[in-house]
mmCIF file of C-alpha atoms and ligand atoms in Angstrom:
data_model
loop_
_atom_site.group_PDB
_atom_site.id
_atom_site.type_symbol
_atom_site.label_atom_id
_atom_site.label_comp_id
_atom_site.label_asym_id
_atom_site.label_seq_id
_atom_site.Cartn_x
_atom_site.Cartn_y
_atom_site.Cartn_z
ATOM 1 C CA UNK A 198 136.164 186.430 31.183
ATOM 2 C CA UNK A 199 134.520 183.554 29.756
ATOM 3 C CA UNK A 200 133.263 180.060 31.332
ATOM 4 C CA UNK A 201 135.957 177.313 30.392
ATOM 5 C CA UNK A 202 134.878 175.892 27.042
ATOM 6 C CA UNK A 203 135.085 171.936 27.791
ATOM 7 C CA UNK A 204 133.909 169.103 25.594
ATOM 8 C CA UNK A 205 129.938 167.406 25.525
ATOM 9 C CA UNK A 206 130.455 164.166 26.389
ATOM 10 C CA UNK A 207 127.386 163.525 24.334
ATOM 11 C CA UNK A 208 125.314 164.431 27.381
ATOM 12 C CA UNK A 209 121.709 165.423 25.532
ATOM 13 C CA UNK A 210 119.441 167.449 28.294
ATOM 14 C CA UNK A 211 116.209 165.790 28.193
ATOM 15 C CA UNK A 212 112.589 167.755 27.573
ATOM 16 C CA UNK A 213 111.306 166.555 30.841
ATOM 17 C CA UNK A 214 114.277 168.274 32.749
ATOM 18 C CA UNK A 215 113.513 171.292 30.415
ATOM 19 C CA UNK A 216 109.998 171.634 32.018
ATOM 20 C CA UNK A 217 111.581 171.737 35.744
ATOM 21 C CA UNK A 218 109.062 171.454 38.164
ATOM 22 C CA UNK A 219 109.916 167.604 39.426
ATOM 23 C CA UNK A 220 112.557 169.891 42.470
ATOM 24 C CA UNK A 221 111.252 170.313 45.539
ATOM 25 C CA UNK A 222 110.642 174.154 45.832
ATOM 26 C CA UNK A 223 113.433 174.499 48.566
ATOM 27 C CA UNK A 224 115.512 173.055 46.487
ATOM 28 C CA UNK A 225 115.222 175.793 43.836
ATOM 29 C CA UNK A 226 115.396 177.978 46.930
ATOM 30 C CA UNK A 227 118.765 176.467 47.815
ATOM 31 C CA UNK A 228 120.260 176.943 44.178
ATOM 32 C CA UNK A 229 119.426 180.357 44.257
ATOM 33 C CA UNK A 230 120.535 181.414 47.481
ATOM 34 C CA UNK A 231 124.090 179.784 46.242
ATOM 35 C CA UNK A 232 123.678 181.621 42.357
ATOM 36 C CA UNK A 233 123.065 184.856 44.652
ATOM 37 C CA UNK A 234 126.096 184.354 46.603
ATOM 38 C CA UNK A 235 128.378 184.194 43.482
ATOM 39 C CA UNK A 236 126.099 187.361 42.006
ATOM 40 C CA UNK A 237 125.070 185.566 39.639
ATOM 41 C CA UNK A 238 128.458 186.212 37.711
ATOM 42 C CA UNK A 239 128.763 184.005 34.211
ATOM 43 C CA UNK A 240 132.500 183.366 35.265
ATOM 44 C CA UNK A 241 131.502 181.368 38.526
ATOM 45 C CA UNK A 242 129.946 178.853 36.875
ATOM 46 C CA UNK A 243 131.815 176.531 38.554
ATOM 47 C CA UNK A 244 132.119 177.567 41.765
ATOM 48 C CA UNK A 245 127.892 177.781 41.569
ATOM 49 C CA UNK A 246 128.038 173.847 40.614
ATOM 50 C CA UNK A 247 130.552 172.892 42.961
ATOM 51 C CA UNK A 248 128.663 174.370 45.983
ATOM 52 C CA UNK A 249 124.946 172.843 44.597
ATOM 53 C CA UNK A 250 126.918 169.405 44.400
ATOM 54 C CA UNK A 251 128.121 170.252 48.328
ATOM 55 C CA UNK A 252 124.750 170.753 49.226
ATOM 56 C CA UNK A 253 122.536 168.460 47.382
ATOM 57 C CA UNK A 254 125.428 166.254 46.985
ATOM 58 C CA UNK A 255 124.618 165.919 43.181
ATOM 59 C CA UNK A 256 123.387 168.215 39.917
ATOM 60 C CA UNK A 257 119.945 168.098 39.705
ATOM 61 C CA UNK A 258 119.217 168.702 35.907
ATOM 62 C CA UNK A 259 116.489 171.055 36.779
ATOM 63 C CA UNK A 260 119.328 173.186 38.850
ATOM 64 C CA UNK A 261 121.383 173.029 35.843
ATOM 65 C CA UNK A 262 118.287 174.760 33.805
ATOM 66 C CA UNK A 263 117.889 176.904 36.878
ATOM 67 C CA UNK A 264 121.623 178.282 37.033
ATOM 68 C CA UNK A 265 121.282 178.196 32.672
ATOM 69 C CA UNK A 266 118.383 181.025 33.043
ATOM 70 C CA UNK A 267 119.693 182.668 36.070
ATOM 71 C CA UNK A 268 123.268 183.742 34.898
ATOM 72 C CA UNK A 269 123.066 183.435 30.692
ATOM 73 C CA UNK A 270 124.841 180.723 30.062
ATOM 74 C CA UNK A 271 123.783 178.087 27.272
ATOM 75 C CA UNK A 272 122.511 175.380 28.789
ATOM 76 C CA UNK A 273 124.472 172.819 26.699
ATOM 77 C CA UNK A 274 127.892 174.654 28.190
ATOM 78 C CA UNK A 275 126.671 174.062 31.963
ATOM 79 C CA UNK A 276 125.643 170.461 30.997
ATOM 80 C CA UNK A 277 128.913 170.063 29.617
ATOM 81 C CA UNK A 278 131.018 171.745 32.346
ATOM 82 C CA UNK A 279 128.989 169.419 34.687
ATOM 83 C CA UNK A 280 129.502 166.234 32.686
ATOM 84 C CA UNK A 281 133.301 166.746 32.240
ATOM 85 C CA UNK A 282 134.254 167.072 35.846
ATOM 86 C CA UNK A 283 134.216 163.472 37.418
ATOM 87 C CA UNK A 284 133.403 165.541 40.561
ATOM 88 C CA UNK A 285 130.259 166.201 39.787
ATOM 89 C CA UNK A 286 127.178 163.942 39.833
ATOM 90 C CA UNK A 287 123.952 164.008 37.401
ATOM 91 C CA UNK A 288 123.206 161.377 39.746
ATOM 92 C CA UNK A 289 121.306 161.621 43.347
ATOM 93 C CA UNK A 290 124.882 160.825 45.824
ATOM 94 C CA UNK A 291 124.470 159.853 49.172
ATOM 95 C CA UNK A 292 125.269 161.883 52.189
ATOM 96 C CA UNK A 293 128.302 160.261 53.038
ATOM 97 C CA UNK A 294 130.912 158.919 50.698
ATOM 98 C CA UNK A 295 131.862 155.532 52.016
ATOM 99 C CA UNK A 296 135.285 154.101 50.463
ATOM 100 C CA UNK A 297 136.523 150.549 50.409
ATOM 101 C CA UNK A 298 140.119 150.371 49.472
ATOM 102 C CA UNK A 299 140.590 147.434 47.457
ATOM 103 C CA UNK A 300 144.710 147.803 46.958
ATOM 104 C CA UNK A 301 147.123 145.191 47.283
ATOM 105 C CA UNK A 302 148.188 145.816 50.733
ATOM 106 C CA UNK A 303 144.322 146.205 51.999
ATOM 107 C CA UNK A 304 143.678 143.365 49.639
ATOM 108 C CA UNK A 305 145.879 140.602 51.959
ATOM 109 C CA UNK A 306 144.321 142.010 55.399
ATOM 110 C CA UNK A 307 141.132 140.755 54.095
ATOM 111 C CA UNK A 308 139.207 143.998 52.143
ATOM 112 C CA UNK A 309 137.403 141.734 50.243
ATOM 113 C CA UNK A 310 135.302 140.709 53.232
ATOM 114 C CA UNK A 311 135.321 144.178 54.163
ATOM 115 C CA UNK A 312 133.703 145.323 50.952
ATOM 116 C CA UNK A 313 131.266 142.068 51.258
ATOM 117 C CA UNK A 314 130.492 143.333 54.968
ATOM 118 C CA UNK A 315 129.789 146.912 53.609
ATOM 119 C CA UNK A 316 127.414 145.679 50.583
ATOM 120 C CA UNK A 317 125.570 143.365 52.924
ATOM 121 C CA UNK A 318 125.214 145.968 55.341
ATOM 122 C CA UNK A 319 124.370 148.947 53.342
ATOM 123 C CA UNK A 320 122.251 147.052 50.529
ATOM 124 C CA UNK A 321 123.757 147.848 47.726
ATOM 125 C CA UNK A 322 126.945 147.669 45.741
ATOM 126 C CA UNK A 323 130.039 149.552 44.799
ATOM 127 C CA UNK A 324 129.207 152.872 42.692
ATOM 128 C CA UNK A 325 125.458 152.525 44.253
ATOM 129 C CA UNK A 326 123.462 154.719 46.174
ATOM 130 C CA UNK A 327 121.262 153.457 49.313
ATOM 131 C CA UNK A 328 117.610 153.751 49.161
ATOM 132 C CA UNK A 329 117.845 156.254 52.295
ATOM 133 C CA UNK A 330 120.186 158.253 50.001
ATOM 134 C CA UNK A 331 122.039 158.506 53.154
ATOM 135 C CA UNK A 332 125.239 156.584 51.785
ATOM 136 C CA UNK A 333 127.169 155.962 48.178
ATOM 137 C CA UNK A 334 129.749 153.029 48.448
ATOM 138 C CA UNK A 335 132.835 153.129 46.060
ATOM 139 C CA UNK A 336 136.386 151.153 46.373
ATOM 140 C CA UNK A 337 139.460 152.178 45.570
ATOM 141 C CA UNK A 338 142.802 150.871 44.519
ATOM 142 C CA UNK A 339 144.967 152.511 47.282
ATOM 143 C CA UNK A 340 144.404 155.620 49.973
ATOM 144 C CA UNK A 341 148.441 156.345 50.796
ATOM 145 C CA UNK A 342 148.301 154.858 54.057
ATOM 146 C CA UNK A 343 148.912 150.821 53.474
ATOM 147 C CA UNK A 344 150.274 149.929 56.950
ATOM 148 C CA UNK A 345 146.766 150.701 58.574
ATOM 149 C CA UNK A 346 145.422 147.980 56.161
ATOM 150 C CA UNK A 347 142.212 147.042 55.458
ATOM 151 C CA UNK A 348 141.254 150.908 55.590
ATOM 152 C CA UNK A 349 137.937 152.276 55.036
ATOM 153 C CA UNK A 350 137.304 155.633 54.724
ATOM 154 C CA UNK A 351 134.105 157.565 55.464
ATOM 155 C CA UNK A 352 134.051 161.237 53.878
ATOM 156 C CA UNK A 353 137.479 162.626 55.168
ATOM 157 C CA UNK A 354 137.675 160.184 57.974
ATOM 158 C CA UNK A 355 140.107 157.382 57.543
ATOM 159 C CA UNK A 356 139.279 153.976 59.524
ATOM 160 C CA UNK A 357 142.164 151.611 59.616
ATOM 161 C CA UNK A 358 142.281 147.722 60.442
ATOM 162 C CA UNK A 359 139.119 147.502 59.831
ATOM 163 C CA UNK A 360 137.113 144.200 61.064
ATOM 164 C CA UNK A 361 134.100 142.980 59.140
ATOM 165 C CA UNK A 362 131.755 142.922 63.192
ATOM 166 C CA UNK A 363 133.100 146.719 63.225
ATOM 167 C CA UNK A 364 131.621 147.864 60.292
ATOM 168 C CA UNK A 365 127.918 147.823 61.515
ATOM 169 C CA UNK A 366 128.728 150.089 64.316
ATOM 170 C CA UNK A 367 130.783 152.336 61.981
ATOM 171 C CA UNK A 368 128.006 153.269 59.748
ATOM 172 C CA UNK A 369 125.545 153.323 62.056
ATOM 173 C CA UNK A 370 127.443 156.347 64.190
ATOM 174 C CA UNK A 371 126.832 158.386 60.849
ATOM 175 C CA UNK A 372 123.711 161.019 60.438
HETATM 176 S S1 FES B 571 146.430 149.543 49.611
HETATM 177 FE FE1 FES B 571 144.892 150.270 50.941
HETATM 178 S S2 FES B 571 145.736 152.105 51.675
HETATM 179 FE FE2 FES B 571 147.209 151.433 50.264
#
């Protein structure tokens, strides 16, 4: 069996990625511990990038060279499997995944102010990362679950009539 053959979305790995080196060395320890786990098999390619994503909570190109080498596959096919699923991340991702649900019935209970609230208190804006690398905030258009309205969610944790003096507290009781 053969990795899933998925389109380059013009992704180009760069030379300085190429060299490696710029990964902490328990980070290469990490990725190889999880490459081990799947045996190193070509046809767990992405199981191998969906469990370095869980743990560094992104792709670091130099783990994509270091999974390339490890288990044979071209590099250009692992930077393409990683680029084509939007659950992946080339980018560093914070800890935790903070959501702001921006849909219509959120919208009237006042998300807006949430979302301000959330920015202002977390420095940074939707699809950024904090400094601290601790949280990413997104928003979304609606999380199934209206009536609770304005509704954050942190990770898998849902938070429901939310108030702007709450949301302080909220992300402060996070690791
Ligand atoms: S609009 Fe926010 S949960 Fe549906």
């Amino acid at each position: 069996m053969t990795t899933p053959i998925v389109p380059n979305r013009g992704f180009k790995p760069n030379e300085e990625a190429a060299k490696g080196g710029t990964v902490p060395l328990r980070t290469t320890k990490k990725v190889s511990v999880i490459i081990d786990r799947y045996k190193g098999e070509v046809e767990q390619l992405i199981p191998i990038l969906q469990d370095i994503q869980a743990e560094l909570h992104y792709l670091p190109k130099e783990a994509l060279f270091q999974v390339s080498e490890t288990i044979s596959v071209p590099i250009s096919q692992v930077f393409s499997v990683a680029t084509f699923f939007k659950a992946f991340s080339l980018k560093p991702r914070g800890k935790h995944l903070v959501n702001v649900c921006l849909g219509t019935a959120c919208h009237v209970r006042g998300a807006i102010k949430i979302l301000e609230q959330v920015e202002r208190s977390l420095e940074i804006s939707p699809g950024e990362t904090s400094s601290d690398l601790k949280f990413t905030l997104e928003t979304v258009n609606c999380m199934g679950c209206c009536a609770l309205g304005p509704v954050v969610k942190v990770d898998t944790e849902y938070f429901g009539q939310m108030k702007t003096d709450k949301i302080d507290s909220l992300l402060a009781s996070y690791e």
